[in-house]
Each structure stands twice: as structure tokens, then as C-alpha cells.
Short mmCIF file of C-alpha atoms and ligand atoms in Angstrom, two decimals:
data_model
loop_
_atom_site.label_atom_id
_atom_site.label_comp_id
_atom_site.label_asym_id
_atom_site.label_seq_id
_atom_site.Cartn_x
_atom_site.Cartn_y
_atom_site.Cartn_z
CA MET F 10 0.00 0.00 0.00
CA SER F 11 1.34 3.43 -0.86
CA SER F 12 1.96 6.18 1.66
CA ASP F 13 -0.30 8.58 -0.23
CA GLU F 14 -0.95 11.88 1.58
CA THR F 15 -4.69 11.27 1.48
CA LEU F 16 -4.26 8.02 3.32
CA THR F 17 -4.60 8.50 7.04
CA VAL F 18 -6.14 6.63 9.89
CA VAL F 19 -5.22 8.09 13.28
CA ARG F 20 -6.09 5.91 16.26
CA ASN F 21 -6.56 7.07 19.85
CA ASP F 22 -7.39 4.55 22.58
CA PHE F 23 -9.15 5.47 25.82
CA GLU F 24 -10.14 3.42 28.83
CA ASP F 25 -13.72 3.13 27.58
CA GLY F 26 -13.14 2.96 23.84
CA THR F 27 -11.35 4.12 20.74
CA ARG F 28 -11.52 7.11 18.40
CA LEU F 29 -10.34 6.80 14.81
CA ASP F 30 -9.86 9.80 12.57
CA ILE F 31 -10.19 8.77 8.97
CA THR F 32 -9.12 10.86 5.99
CA ILE F 33 -10.37 9.92 2.56
CA SER F 34 -9.76 12.19 -0.45
CA GLY F 35 -8.87 15.10 1.82
CA GLN F 36 -12.06 14.81 3.88
CA SER F 37 -11.64 13.78 7.53
CA TYR F 38 -14.18 12.43 9.95
CA PRO F 39 -14.11 10.72 13.35
CA VAL F 40 -15.31 7.25 14.31
CA PHE F 41 -16.19 6.99 18.01
CA LEU F 42 -16.29 3.44 19.37
CA LEU F 43 -17.33 4.54 22.83
CA ASP F 44 -20.25 4.24 25.21
CA LYS F 45 -23.16 6.67 24.77
CA PRO F 46 -22.65 7.13 21.02
CA ALA F 47 -25.68 9.37 20.48
CA GLU F 48 -24.53 11.74 23.22
CA ILE F 49 -21.05 11.90 21.74
CA LEU F 50 -22.49 12.46 18.28
CA ALA F 51 -24.77 15.22 19.59
CA GLU F 52 -21.84 17.01 21.22
CA TYR F 53 -19.76 16.66 18.07
CA LEU F 54 -22.60 17.90 15.90
CA ALA F 55 -23.29 20.83 18.22
CA ALA F 56 -19.62 21.85 18.05
CA ARG F 57 -19.86 21.85 14.23
CA SER F 58 -22.98 24.05 14.25
CA PRO F 59 -21.93 27.61 15.12
CA GLU F 60 -25.46 28.84 14.47
CA GLY F 61 -26.82 26.58 17.19
CA PRO F 62 -28.34 23.11 17.06
CA GLY F 63 -30.70 22.60 14.15
CA ASN F 64 -32.96 19.77 13.16
CA ILE F 65 -32.02 16.14 12.94
CA ALA F 66 -33.89 13.52 10.96
CA LEU F 67 -33.25 10.24 12.80
CA ILE F 68 -33.87 7.36 10.38
CA CYS F 69 -34.34 3.89 11.93
CA ASP F 70 -35.88 0.62 10.92
CA GLU F 71 -38.62 -0.75 13.15
CA ASN F 72 -36.18 -2.98 15.11
CA THR F 73 -33.55 -0.33 15.76
CA ALA F 74 -36.34 2.14 16.61
CA ASP F 75 -37.67 -0.29 19.24
CA LEU F 76 -34.28 -1.21 20.64
CA PHE F 77 -32.45 2.12 20.68
CA GLY F 78 -34.61 4.82 19.07
CA LEU F 79 -36.08 6.56 22.10
CA ARG F 80 -32.85 6.45 24.14
CA TYR F 81 -30.77 7.93 21.31
CA GLU F 82 -33.47 10.46 20.43
CA ALA F 83 -33.42 11.64 24.05
CA ASP F 84 -29.62 12.08 23.91
CA LEU F 85 -29.94 14.27 20.82
CA ILE F 86 -32.81 16.31 22.30
CA LYS F 87 -30.86 16.84 25.54
CA ASN F 88 -28.22 18.60 23.45
CA GLY F 89 -30.74 21.05 22.03
CA PHE F 90 -31.59 19.40 18.72
CA THR F 91 -35.10 19.07 17.36
CA VAL F 92 -35.49 15.47 16.28
CA VAL F 93 -37.77 14.16 13.57
CA ALA F 94 -37.85 10.37 13.96
CA LEU F 95 -38.62 8.46 10.77
CA THR F 96 -39.10 4.70 10.99
CA VAL F 97 -39.16 2.36 8.00
CA PRO F 98 -39.85 -1.40 7.87
CA ALA F 99 -36.86 -3.66 8.60
CA GLY F 100 -35.45 -5.77 5.77
CA GLU F 101 -33.65 -5.45 2.45
CA THR F 102 -36.84 -4.72 0.44
CA THR F 103 -37.06 -1.36 2.23
CA LYS F 104 -33.78 -0.29 0.56
CA SER F 105 -35.72 0.81 -2.50
CA TRP F 106 -36.25 3.76 -4.79
CA GLU F 107 -39.87 3.97 -3.58
CA VAL F 108 -38.96 4.18 0.13
CA ALA F 109 -36.18 6.67 -0.65
CA GLY F 110 -38.82 8.84 -2.37
CA GLN F 111 -41.16 8.53 0.61
CA LEU F 112 -38.35 9.59 2.94
CA VAL F 113 -37.55 12.61 0.75
CA SER F 114 -41.20 13.66 0.99
CA ALA F 115 -41.28 13.04 4.75
CA LEU F 116 -38.15 15.19 5.22
CA SER F 117 -39.76 17.98 3.24
CA ASP F 118 -43.04 17.70 5.18
CA ALA F 119 -41.06 17.89 8.44
CA GLY F 120 -39.31 21.06 7.31
CA ILE F 121 -35.79 19.59 7.17
CA GLU F 122 -33.50 22.06 5.43
CA ARG F 123 -30.10 21.90 3.82
CA ALA F 124 -28.32 23.00 7.00
CA ASP F 125 -29.95 20.15 8.97
CA SER F 126 -28.63 16.62 9.28
CA ILE F 127 -29.64 13.02 8.78
CA VAL F 128 -28.62 10.49 11.44
CA ALA F 129 -28.91 6.84 10.37
CA LEU F 130 -29.52 4.41 13.24
CA GLY F 131 -29.27 0.81 12.10
CA GLY F 132 -27.47 -1.76 10.00
CA GLY F 133 -26.19 -1.56 6.44
CA MET F 134 -29.70 -1.37 5.00
CA ILE F 135 -30.41 1.82 6.97
CA SER F 136 -27.00 3.40 6.29
CA ASP F 137 -27.22 2.70 2.55
CA LEU F 138 -30.80 4.01 2.31
CA SER F 139 -30.29 7.04 4.57
CA GLY F 140 -26.99 7.86 2.86
CA PHE F 141 -28.69 7.79 -0.53
CA VAL F 142 -31.44 10.09 0.74
CA ALA F 143 -28.86 12.39 2.38
CA ALA F 144 -27.01 12.63 -0.95
CA VAL F 145 -30.05 13.67 -2.97
CA TYR F 146 -32.27 15.59 -0.53
CA GLU F 147 -31.95 19.29 -1.44
CA ARG F 148 -28.76 18.26 -3.29
CA GLY F 149 -27.17 16.96 -0.12
CA VAL F 150 -27.45 17.27 3.65
CA ASP F 151 -24.91 16.14 6.25
CA LEU F 152 -24.96 12.45 7.15
CA TYR F 153 -24.06 10.85 10.51
CA LEU F 154 -24.07 7.12 11.24
CA LEU F 155 -24.95 5.14 14.36
CA PRO F 156 -24.25 1.58 13.11
CA THR F 157 -25.93 -1.26 15.01
CA THR F 158 -24.84 -4.42 13.16
CA LEU F 159 -21.39 -5.96 12.92
CA LEU F 160 -21.64 -5.94 9.14
CA ALA F 161 -22.40 -2.23 9.11
CA LEU F 162 -19.44 -1.54 11.38
CA VAL F 163 -16.84 -3.56 9.54
CA ASP F 164 -18.08 -2.89 6.04
CA ALA F 165 -21.07 -0.70 5.14
CA ALA F 166 -20.26 2.34 7.32
CA ILE F 167 -16.83 2.97 5.80
CA GLY F 168 -16.27 3.86 2.17
CA GLY F 169 -19.06 6.22 1.22
CA LYS F 170 -21.02 3.86 -1.03
CA VAL F 171 -24.74 4.47 -0.66
CA ALA F 172 -27.48 2.97 -2.79
CA VAL F 173 -30.96 1.62 -3.20
CA ASN F 174 -32.05 -1.53 -5.02
CA ARG F 175 -34.20 -1.88 -8.12
CA ASP F 176 -35.92 -5.04 -9.37
CA GLU F 177 -33.17 -5.45 -11.95
CA ALA F 178 -30.30 -5.49 -9.45
CA LYS F 179 -29.14 -4.73 -5.94
CA ASN F 180 -27.59 -1.28 -5.41
CA LEU F 181 -28.50 -0.27 -8.98
CA ALA F 182 -29.03 3.40 -8.09
CA GLY F 183 -26.37 4.89 -5.87
CA THR F 184 -23.63 7.39 -5.31
CA PHE F 185 -20.78 8.22 -2.92
CA LYS F 186 -21.56 10.05 0.29
CA HIS F 187 -19.21 9.94 3.26
CA PRO F 188 -20.56 10.55 6.75
CA HIS F 189 -19.36 13.47 8.87
CA ALA F 190 -18.99 11.17 11.86
CA ILE F 191 -19.71 7.59 12.94
CA ALA F 192 -20.44 6.54 16.52
CA ALA F 193 -21.15 3.09 17.93
CA ASP F 194 -21.42 1.27 21.22
CA LEU F 195 -20.38 -2.33 20.60
CA ASN F 196 -22.72 -3.57 23.32
CA VAL F 197 -25.59 -2.99 20.88
CA LEU F 198 -24.39 -6.06 18.99
CA LYS F 199 -25.60 -8.27 21.86
CA SER F 200 -29.20 -8.10 20.64
CA LEU F 201 -28.35 -9.13 17.05
CA SER F 202 -29.72 -12.50 15.95
CA GLU F 203 -27.11 -15.25 15.69
CA ILE F 204 -27.42 -15.35 11.91
CA GLU F 205 -26.96 -11.56 11.50
CA TYR F 206 -24.03 -11.60 13.87
CA ARG F 207 -22.33 -14.45 12.02
CA SER F 208 -22.87 -12.58 8.74
CA GLY F 209 -20.73 -9.81 10.20
CA LEU F 210 -18.10 -12.32 11.37
CA ALA F 211 -17.77 -13.55 7.77
CA GLU F 212 -16.92 -10.02 6.57
CA LEU F 213 -14.47 -9.73 9.45
CA ALA F 214 -12.76 -13.00 8.42
CA LYS F 215 -12.66 -11.79 4.81
CA THR F 216 -11.05 -8.51 5.84
CA ALA F 217 -8.43 -10.24 8.01
CA ILE F 218 -7.43 -12.56 5.17
CA LEU F 219 -7.09 -9.65 2.76
CA SER F 220 -5.23 -7.57 5.32
CA GLY F 221 -2.50 -10.11 6.15
CA GLU F 222 -0.88 -12.14 8.94
CA ASP F 223 -1.20 -9.64 11.77
CA PHE F 224 -4.98 -9.25 11.70
CA LEU F 225 -5.54 -12.88 10.73
CA VAL F 226 -3.57 -14.18 13.71
CA PHE F 227 -5.52 -11.80 15.98
CA LEU F 228 -8.82 -13.31 14.78
CA GLU F 229 -7.50 -16.87 15.02
CA GLU F 230 -6.45 -16.26 18.62
CA HIS F 231 -9.80 -14.74 19.63
CA THR F 232 -12.47 -16.82 17.90
CA GLY F 233 -14.01 -17.82 21.26
CA GLU F 234 -14.35 -14.21 22.47
CA LEU F 235 -15.68 -13.15 19.07
CA CYS F 236 -18.36 -15.84 19.12
CA ALA F 237 -19.24 -14.69 22.68
CA ARG F 238 -19.48 -11.04 21.41
CA ASP F 239 -16.87 -9.81 23.89
CA PRO F 240 -16.96 -6.00 23.42
CA GLU F 241 -13.23 -5.50 24.06
CA VAL F 242 -12.15 -8.06 21.46
CA LEU F 243 -14.82 -6.81 19.10
CA ARG F 244 -13.53 -3.27 19.48
CA GLU F 245 -10.02 -4.32 18.45
CA ALA F 246 -11.33 -6.39 15.53
CA VAL F 247 -13.65 -3.59 14.34
CA VAL F 248 -10.86 -0.99 14.60
CA ARG F 249 -8.55 -3.17 12.50
CA ALA F 250 -11.27 -3.89 9.93
CA MET F 251 -12.27 -0.22 9.65
CA THR F 252 -8.64 0.83 9.34
CA PHE F 253 -7.99 -1.68 6.58
CA LYS F 254 -11.12 -0.71 4.66
CA ALA F 255 -10.40 3.01 5.03
CA GLN F 256 -6.90 2.48 3.64
CA ILE F 257 -8.22 0.61 0.60
CA VAL F 258 -10.94 3.21 0.03
CA ALA F 259 -8.49 6.09 0.40
CA GLU F 260 -6.42 4.56 -2.41
CA ASP F 261 -9.42 3.85 -4.62
CA PRO F 262 -12.25 6.15 -3.48
CA TYR F 263 -14.41 5.64 -6.59
CA ASP F 264 -14.05 1.87 -6.87
CA LYS F 265 -11.98 1.83 -10.06
CA GLY F 266 -9.39 -0.81 -9.16
CA LEU F 267 -7.90 -1.89 -5.83
CA ARG F 268 -11.24 -1.74 -4.02
CA VAL F 269 -12.43 -4.77 -5.96
CA CYS F 270 -10.37 -6.92 -3.56
CA LEU F 271 -13.11 -6.33 -0.95
CA ASN F 272 -15.21 -8.56 -3.17
CA TYR F 273 -13.31 -11.66 -2.04
CA GLY F 274 -15.83 -14.49 -1.67
CA HIS F 275 -18.58 -12.42 -3.29
CA THR F 276 -18.60 -13.91 -6.83
CA ILE F 277 -20.02 -17.22 -5.64
CA GLY F 278 -21.53 -15.51 -2.58
CA HIS F 279 -23.81 -13.19 -4.56
CA ALA F 280 -24.77 -16.03 -6.92
CA LEU F 281 -25.78 -18.19 -3.94
CA GLU F 282 -27.79 -15.39 -2.36
CA GLN F 283 -29.68 -14.82 -5.60
CA ALA F 284 -30.21 -18.50 -6.38
CA SER F 285 -31.61 -19.06 -2.88
CA ASP F 286 -33.94 -16.03 -3.18
CA PHE F 287 -31.88 -14.45 -0.40
CA THR F 288 -32.74 -17.22 2.08
CA ILE F 289 -28.98 -17.77 2.48
CA PRO F 290 -27.79 -14.72 4.45
CA HIS F 291 -25.13 -12.55 2.84
CA GLY F 292 -22.29 -13.37 5.24
CA LEU F 293 -22.84 -17.10 5.12
CA ALA F 294 -22.86 -16.97 1.32
CA VAL F 295 -19.63 -14.93 1.36
CA ALA F 296 -17.96 -17.45 3.70
CA GLU F 297 -18.90 -20.25 1.29
CA GLY F 298 -17.58 -18.10 -1.57
CA MET F 299 -14.27 -17.72 0.26
CA ARG F 300 -13.98 -21.51 0.60
CA PHE F 301 -14.64 -21.87 -3.14
CA ALA F 302 -12.25 -19.07 -4.14
CA ALA F 303 -9.46 -20.52 -1.99
CA ARG F 304 -9.70 -23.85 -3.80
CA LEU F 305 -9.73 -22.08 -7.15
CA ALA F 306 -6.67 -20.13 -6.01
CA MET F 307 -4.82 -23.42 -5.40
CA GLN F 308 -5.12 -24.14 -9.09
CA LEU F 309 -4.86 -20.62 -10.51
CA TYR F 310 -2.90 -18.49 -8.07
CA GLY F 311 -0.46 -20.69 -6.18
CA ALA F 312 -2.39 -20.85 -2.89
CA SER F 313 -1.17 -23.71 -0.72
CA PRO F 314 -3.34 -26.46 0.80
CA GLU F 315 -2.20 -25.10 4.20
CA PHE F 316 -3.75 -21.71 3.39
CA VAL F 317 -7.01 -23.40 2.36
CA ARG F 318 -7.07 -25.47 5.58
CA ARG F 319 -6.26 -22.38 7.66
CA GLN F 320 -9.09 -20.36 6.14
CA ASP F 321 -11.51 -23.31 6.57
CA ALA F 322 -10.48 -23.62 10.23
CA LEU F 323 -11.08 -19.92 10.89
CA LEU F 324 -14.51 -20.00 9.26
CA ASP F 325 -15.42 -23.17 11.18
CA ALA F 326 -14.29 -21.62 14.47
CA LEU F 327 -16.43 -18.54 13.79
CA GLY F 328 -19.50 -20.72 13.32
CA LEU F 329 -19.51 -20.34 9.53
CA ALA F 330 -19.83 -24.02 8.59
CA PRO F 331 -19.74 -25.13 4.93
CA LEU F 332 -23.17 -24.87 3.31
CA ASP F 333 -24.93 -27.75 1.62
CA ILE F 334 -25.52 -26.37 -1.86
CA SER F 335 -26.14 -29.70 -3.62
CA ASP F 336 -29.76 -28.66 -4.39
CA HIS F 337 -28.74 -25.65 -6.44
CA ASN F 338 -28.59 -25.57 -10.21
CA ILE F 339 -25.14 -25.15 -11.73
CA ALA F 340 -26.41 -23.21 -14.78
CA GLU F 341 -28.40 -20.82 -12.60
CA LEU F 342 -25.41 -20.13 -10.36
CA ARG F 343 -23.17 -19.59 -13.37
CA GLY F 344 -25.75 -17.22 -14.91
CA ALA F 345 -25.85 -15.21 -11.69
CA MET F 346 -22.04 -15.03 -11.65
CA GLN F 347 -22.03 -13.74 -15.20
CA ARG F 348 -24.09 -10.74 -14.10
CA ASP F 349 -21.49 -9.84 -11.44
CA LYS F 350 -20.29 -6.28 -11.89
CA LYS F 351 -16.57 -7.27 -11.82
CA ASN F 352 -16.94 -9.02 -15.17
CA GLY F 353 -16.16 -7.89 -18.67
CA ALA F 354 -18.14 -9.25 -21.61
CA GLY F 355 -18.61 -13.00 -21.38
CA GLU F 356 -16.08 -13.62 -18.62
CA ILE F 357 -16.34 -14.47 -14.94
CA ARG F 358 -13.79 -12.80 -12.67
CA PHE F 359 -12.74 -13.86 -9.20
CA VAL F 360 -10.78 -12.17 -6.46
CA LEU F 361 -8.18 -14.73 -5.38
CA VAL F 362 -5.87 -14.85 -2.38
CA ARG F 363 -2.52 -16.67 -2.58
CA GLU F 364 -1.67 -16.19 1.08
CA PRO F 365 -2.87 -13.73 3.73
CA GLY F 366 -2.47 -10.23 2.26
CA ALA F 367 -1.53 -11.38 -1.30
CA VAL F 368 -4.56 -10.66 -3.49
CA GLY F 369 -5.31 -10.52 -7.21
CA THR F 370 -8.17 -10.80 -9.67
CA THR F 371 -8.44 -13.07 -12.66
CA SER F 372 -11.01 -14.17 -15.19
CA VAL F 373 -11.65 -17.88 -14.89
CA ASP F 374 -11.84 -20.18 -17.88
CA THR F 375 -15.27 -21.83 -18.18
CA ASP F 376 -13.92 -25.41 -18.12
CA ILE F 377 -11.92 -24.74 -14.96
CA LEU F 378 -14.86 -23.01 -13.29
CA LEU F 379 -17.28 -25.81 -14.16
CA SER F 380 -14.90 -28.50 -12.96
CA HIS F 381 -14.65 -26.72 -9.59
CA MET F 382 -18.39 -26.16 -9.43
CA ARG F 383 -19.16 -29.82 -10.13
CA ALA F 384 -16.84 -30.93 -7.38
CA TRP F 385 -18.16 -28.27 -5.00
CA MET F 386 -21.79 -29.16 -5.59
CA GLY F 387 -21.31 -32.91 -5.41
CA ILE F 388 -18.61 -33.66 -2.90
CA LYS F 389 -18.28 -31.85 0.39
CA ASP F 390 -14.83 -30.90 1.65
CA TYR F 391 -13.30 -31.49 -1.77
CA VAL F 392 -9.75 -30.48 -2.46
CA PRO F 393 -8.97 -30.20 -6.17
CA PRO F 394 -5.78 -31.73 -7.47
CA GLU F 395 -2.76 -29.50 -7.25
CA PRO F 396 -1.62 -28.09 -10.62
CA GLU F 397 0.97 -30.01 -12.60
CA PRO F 398 4.39 -28.86 -11.37
CA GLU F 399 6.47 -26.87 -13.82
CA PRO F 400 9.49 -28.89 -15.04
CA GLU F 401 12.46 -28.18 -12.73
CA PRO F 402 15.10 -26.02 -14.46
CA GLU F 403 18.55 -27.60 -14.66
CA PRO F 404 20.48 -26.42 -11.58
CA LYS F 405 23.35 -24.09 -12.43
CA ALA F 406 26.69 -25.12 -11.05
CA GLU F 407 27.41 -21.71 -9.49
CA GLU F 408 23.92 -21.29 -7.90
CA SER F 409 23.88 -20.42 -4.21
CA SER F 410 23.00 -23.32 -1.89
CA ASP F 411 21.49 -20.97 0.68
CA GLN F 412 18.46 -23.27 1.04
CA ASP F 413 17.59 -22.29 4.60
CA GLU F 414 16.66 -18.70 3.83
CA GLY F 415 12.87 -18.30 3.76
CA ARG F 416 11.61 -19.36 0.36
CA ASP F 417 9.45 -16.87 -1.47
CA ASP F 418 6.75 -18.79 -3.32
CA ALA F 419 5.60 -15.84 -5.34
CA PRO F 420 7.85 -16.17 -8.42
CA ASP F 421 6.78 -19.81 -8.91
CA ALA F 422 3.11 -19.15 -8.34
CA PRO F 423 0.81 -18.74 -11.33
CA ALA F 424 0.01 -15.03 -11.44
CA ALA F 425 -3.51 -13.65 -11.32
CA GLU F 426 -3.95 -11.10 -14.12
CA ASP F 427 -4.27 -8.13 -11.81
CA ASP F 428 -2.13 -8.38 -8.73
CA LEU F 429 -3.61 -6.04 -6.14
CA SER F 430 -1.24 -6.57 -3.25
N1 NAD R 5 -22.29 0.55 1.47
C1 NAD R 5 -21.48 -0.46 1.57
O1 NAD R 5 -20.27 -0.35 1.36
C2 NAD R 5 -22.03 -1.78 2.01
C3 NAD R 5 -21.16 -2.82 2.36
C4 NAD R 5 -21.72 -4.02 2.79
C5 NAD R 5 -23.10 -4.18 2.85
N2 NAD R 5 -23.90 -3.14 2.49
C6 NAD R 5 -25.37 -3.27 2.57
O2 NAD R 5 -25.72 -3.52 3.92
C7 NAD R 5 -26.96 -4.19 3.95
C8 NAD R 5 -26.87 -5.33 4.93
O3 NAD R 5 -26.56 -4.78 6.19
P1 NAD R 5 -26.93 -5.53 7.55
O4 NAD R 5 -26.43 -6.93 7.46
O5 NAD R 5 -26.48 -4.66 8.64
O6 NAD R 5 -28.51 -5.69 7.44
P2 NAD R 5 -29.73 -4.84 8.04
O7 NAD R 5 -29.43 -3.42 8.17
O8 NAD R 5 -30.90 -5.22 7.21
O9 NAD R 5 -29.89 -5.44 9.52
C9 NAD R 5 -30.18 -6.82 9.68
C10 NAD R 5 -31.32 -7.02 10.68
O10 NAD R 5 -30.82 -6.74 11.98
C11 NAD R 5 -31.70 -5.82 12.65
N3 NAD R 5 -30.86 -5.10 13.58
C12 NAD R 5 -30.02 -4.08 13.33
N4 NAD R 5 -29.31 -3.78 14.42
C13 NAD R 5 -29.72 -4.62 15.39
C14 NAD R 5 -29.34 -4.82 16.75
N5 NAD R 5 -28.33 -4.14 17.30
N6 NAD R 5 -29.98 -5.77 17.46
C15 NAD R 5 -30.95 -6.53 16.88
N7 NAD R 5 -31.33 -6.39 15.61
C16 NAD R 5 -30.72 -5.45 14.87
C17 NAD R 5 -32.31 -5.02 11.54
O11 NAD R 5 -33.50 -4.43 11.96
C18 NAD R 5 -32.51 -6.08 10.48
O12 NAD R 5 -33.68 -6.80 10.73
C19 NAD R 5 -27.24 -4.64 2.52
O13 NAD R 5 -28.21 -3.79 1.98
C20 NAD R 5 -25.92 -4.44 1.82
O14 NAD R 5 -26.08 -4.17 0.45
C21 NAD R 5 -23.40 -1.95 2.10
#
């Protein structure tokens, strides 16, 4: 990763939490992982409003409204803000053009003006929807996030991508809108359903594998605490995940290259979600996609069987068991993969990992893909044959015999077309 001037994540730890200051494309904002997030946000917002506290539109879904809405609303009101609470139904179907339009009308009816702010209280659905509305309402009002799911914390909150779905595709209408601040209390994750929590753990595992040894070892050493939702361990894991994502986004703010690596596990993952009519949750589908991609990487990118076993073991320990996908239709899954936005005409691209932190993308030949899919759909725990070894070059008489120095596998490994590491 380059040491670009725009690339900054400054971390400050306190007894009761952590503050990160993230700079992306010259714009900085804080992330408060501390108790009483709404109070902290209100104080921060008040300090940014020299003309006095204005109006806040607090957008929740019905679950986050029930669980946290009134308490957080009270914290904002205590600091002098007038709060307009807007609650939408929970669930992905709410992230729609129609609901975005209804929210725009509701903001107008409530007298929200350009100098006012939108505060999104919820998971990734709420931050994507509220962010989209904040980007278009009166050509843009300030956005603040109070994330309440692990997935929103480690993924959706950072990076500025906001969108709504259309029938044709997920996230079809969207733009970039960074928040002015993010605040979260990790204790809120205790009320998440097991399935939603594990979805977030899958994105955490993905991020650690992309990030490299340091983060990966941290997760491997703390799988028990992570499964038990220990707030201290979660704080460290979330800080590392946010830092990694912010660094990638700072290098590729408009998703033109490097950022595609965050799609690891998503080529098969998205296809599985679609083929199951979204009954397979996103994170579980991504975890399965990571298992598939790792096996593909053994053949196409020089990943070792040890890496595949290590990734499997991490996913198992995080409660992300392999899925039984034998009922799915191979042609349907392949069709869904072909519609993936990473692809060029007629090709299917995968993000592959050779070893922790070594990432690339490649288009995958149809015969190779189908051979992996057949094995994957028929035989559980398959390991494809290792590629034929290249013929050994004749040893040169004068070559060094320094065999004990760490061997770098990279030059021998088949290269992915676009090496992103
Ligand atoms: N913008 C991005 O970069 C980005 C990245 C990843 C995902 N996303 C988007 O994020 C969305 C998925 O996010 P999600 O997984 O957070 O889903 P979500 O926001 O739909 O939340 C999942 C469920 O958990 C409930 N919930 C939220 N917080 C809770 C809490 N603390 N306790 C109990 N229940 C709670 C919600 O009401 C909902 O029913 C998708 O729309 C996806 O496209 C966006």
C-alpha cells in the first residue's frame, strides 16, 4: 500500500473505547467506538454548528427504533436538537427507490433544510438508504451514522457507497456520500440475531485474510471471544477492519481498481444469495464463496493447501460451517455469476488470495470453473488436485546453496492477471 498523503487513519485509545480519525480524499471524519454514542455524536454535531443546534432527521428501521430509538433520540434532544424520527420497515426490500422517495417527501413535510442533518440508526440497509437520501435531498445534507450491526461496522459504514435496489439489481441506483462522523457502542451487537451476527463475522474474516498475517492471527487467537461477542475483542477487531477498509478506500475512493479486492468471496456468494432467493444470508454466502475461491486459487494463483485449511479452520471456528448447496442448479449459479459487476463481456472474474495479504483478480476459464463447481456441488470438503508442477530447471553449477533462507513462493506461483497486493 502506498503512503499517499490522502491516506490517514489516526487511532486514539481510551479506557472506555477508541476514536479513529479517517481521511479519505482530503475529507476527515471521526469514528467513536465509545459508550453513549448518540450523546457523543450530539456534542460533536453541536460543536460543528456555530449557528446553534438545528434539526435532525433520525432514520431507523422498526427494530432499531424499538431497541435504541427513544434512548438515542433523548440524547440528541438533551443537546438542544429538534429530532424528527422516521421509521421504515426492517429488511432489504425497504432499501428501495420507492422508500427513498417517501423519505424525501417526509423530510420535506417535516421542514428539514439543507443545513440540517440526517442520522442513520441501524445496519447496512439503513446506512445505505439514509446515505442515498442524504445525498439527494436538497442536493445533499450532512450524514451521521450510528451503526448497530457488525456488518455495518466492519463494512457498510466505511467507504461512502450508498445505494438503493431496483428489481433489476441490488444497489443499482447509488452514489458516494461519506458521513461526517460515525459513533457506535459495541454492546448494541448483543441483541443481534445469531445469523446476523455471524454474517458480520464472515466479513471480518474476509477482511483479516485480505489484510494479512497480523490481523488474521488476531482473529485466530480470539475466535471464542468473538463468538461470545466480547466487546473489548470486538472493538479491536472492528478498529482493525475499519482501518484496513479506510486504507483501501483512500487509495481507490471511486471503486476503479484496488477496491475490488473487498469482493473476495462475493462472486459465488452473490450467486448463492440470488439462487436461494436471499434465504442464504449474505455473510454465510460470502464465507462459502471464500472456501470456493481458496480452492480455485490453489489451481490458478499458487495458494497452498495449508492456506485453504487455515481459512476453513477460521470460518469453522467462527460458526460459519460449509453450506450444503447440492440442491442448487449449476447453470443458474453460473448465470448469476455472469451478471457480477466485476466481469467484462462473457467472462467471470474472481478475487483470489494466494496467502494472507496477497490478493489478485483473474477471469476464470469456463472449463476450470465448471470442474470446480461440479466438485463443490457434489462432494463436500473437496480439495482439487494440485496443478501439474512446472518442469524443474537444470540447476546451475554456481547457484547459491542458501536453502535455509525463507523461500518466497511468489515467483513460482501462477500469477492472477491483476495483482492487487
Ligand atoms: N455501502 C457499503 O459499502 C455496504 C457494504 C456491505 C453491505 N452493504 C449493505 O448492507 C446491507 C446489509 O446490512 P446488515 O447486514 O447490517 O442488514 P440490516 O441493516 O438489514 O440489519 C439486519 C437485521 O438486523 C436488525 N438489527 C439491526 N441492528 C440490530 C441490533 N443491534 N440488534 C438486533 N437487531 C438489529 C435489523 O433491523 C434487520 O432486521 C445490505 O443492503 C448491503 O447491500 C453496504
